[in-house]
Amino acid sequence: DTAVSQTPKYLVTQMGNDKSIKCEQNLGHDTMYWYKQDSKKFLKIMFSYNNKELIINETVPNRFSPKSPDKAHLNLHINSLELGDSAVYFCASSHLGRRGYEQYFGPGTRLTVT
Amino acid sequence: QQQVKQSPQSLIVQKGGISIINCAYENTAFDYFPWYQQFPGKGPALLIAIRPDVSEKKEGRFTISFNKSAKQFSLHIMDSQPGDSATYFCAAPWGQGGKLIFGQGTELSVKP
């Protein structure tokens, strides 16, 4: 029944490690997003994929690499983790076009880098 | 680039009162302007959205007022309830691909 799911919910790791976050949506949407929410709750888009094609690529360190194996899945791989990467990462999905503002968010992955 | 300024940062309202959150954007856009609601430990969820050619939209206790000439829009929560306590984000569309620029968020606390 879950519309947008993410795994894991919590991720605690040390600096320098590599980690991945997975996202899946069962809403039939054609567009998926990654957002970062910092400790002040500021929400900023990182990437967006439409039908497996990267369409939004914000100014994000290239240690972050998204991958979309199909339009229902979007993963985020982070290399050489840094303290500043600690945040909550949200996956979201929507239809592209006029209803692009209607985004459905997952429960988030709280990443803590020590 | 689109900039969105949201105020206040936090708001305390008594039960039954009116909560008002304001947003200002910089660049004209032609898609919907949404408001999202986020409860602690959850992802944001779409609350209500307004087209830029409409001045007001009401859904239950929630109303968006839109002033296109001033590039401002606001969320009014009538008869505020403790269950409304959450963080509220306004957002403005920008560019292609469903890109939303979010405001800084307003933490609303409704006291019983």
Coordinates of C-alpha atoms in Angstrom, one line a residue, chain A residues 9 31 33 35 37 40-45 48 55-56 58 90 94 96-108 110, chain B residues 1 30-34 36 38 40-46 49 51-52 87 89 96-105 107:
Chain A
K9 CA 15.1 4.7 7.3
T31 CA 9.1 11.4 -12.5
Y33 CA 13.1 13.3 -7.2
Y35 CA 15.6 16.1 -1.9
Q37 CA 16.5 18.4 4.2
K40 CA 17.1 23.7 9.9
K41 CA 14.5 21.8 7.9
F42 CA 15.4 23.6 4.6
L43 CA 14.3 21.4 1.7
K44 CA 16.3 21.5 -1.5
I45 CA 16.0 19.5 -4.6
S48 CA 15.1 14.5 -10.8
I55 CA 16.3 16.1 -16.1
I56 CA 17.3 18.1 -13.0
E58 CA 21.3 20.8 -9.1
F90 CA 13.6 12.4 0.8
S94 CA 5.0 12.9 -9.5
L96 CA 5.5 15.6 -15.1
G97 CA 3.8 18.5 -16.7
R98 CA 0.9 20.5 -15.2
R99 CA 0.7 18.3 -12.1
G100 CA 4.4 18.4 -11.4
Y101 CA 3.8 20.4 -8.3
E102 CA 1.8 17.5 -6.8
Q103 CA 4.7 15.5 -5.4
Y104 CA 4.4 12.5 -3.1
F105 CA 7.2 12.2 -0.7
G106 CA 8.7 9.1 1.0
P107 CA 9.2 8.8 4.7
G108 CA 12.8 10.0 4.4
R110 CA 18.1 10.1 8.1
Chain B
Q1 CA 16.8 31.3 -10.2
F30 CA 2.9 29.9 -14.6
D31 CA 2.4 26.6 -12.8
Y32 CA 0.7 26.0 -9.5
F33 CA 2.0 27.3 -6.2
P34 CA 1.6 24.6 -3.5
Y36 CA 3.1 21.3 1.9
Q38 CA 5.2 18.0 7.3
P40 CA 7.7 15.2 12.7
G41 CA 9.5 12.2 11.3
K42 CA 7.4 12.2 8.1
G43 CA 7.8 13.3 4.6
P44 CA 6.1 16.5 3.4
A45 CA 2.6 16.1 2.0
L46 CA 0.7 18.3 -0.4
A49 CA -2.2 24.5 -4.2
R51 CA -3.1 28.5 -9.9
P52 CA -1.4 31.9 -10.5
T87 CA 5.9 22.5 9.7
F89 CA 6.3 24.9 3.5
Q96 CA 11.2 22.5 -16.2
G97 CA 10.9 19.0 -14.8
G98 CA 8.6 19.7 -11.9
K99 CA 11.2 21.7 -10.0
L100 CA 9.9 23.3 -6.9
I101 CA 11.8 25.9 -4.8
F102 CA 10.7 25.7 -1.2
G103 CA 10.4 28.4 1.4
Q104 CA 12.3 28.0 4.7
G105 CA 9.4 26.5 6.5
E107 CA 6.9 25.6 12.5

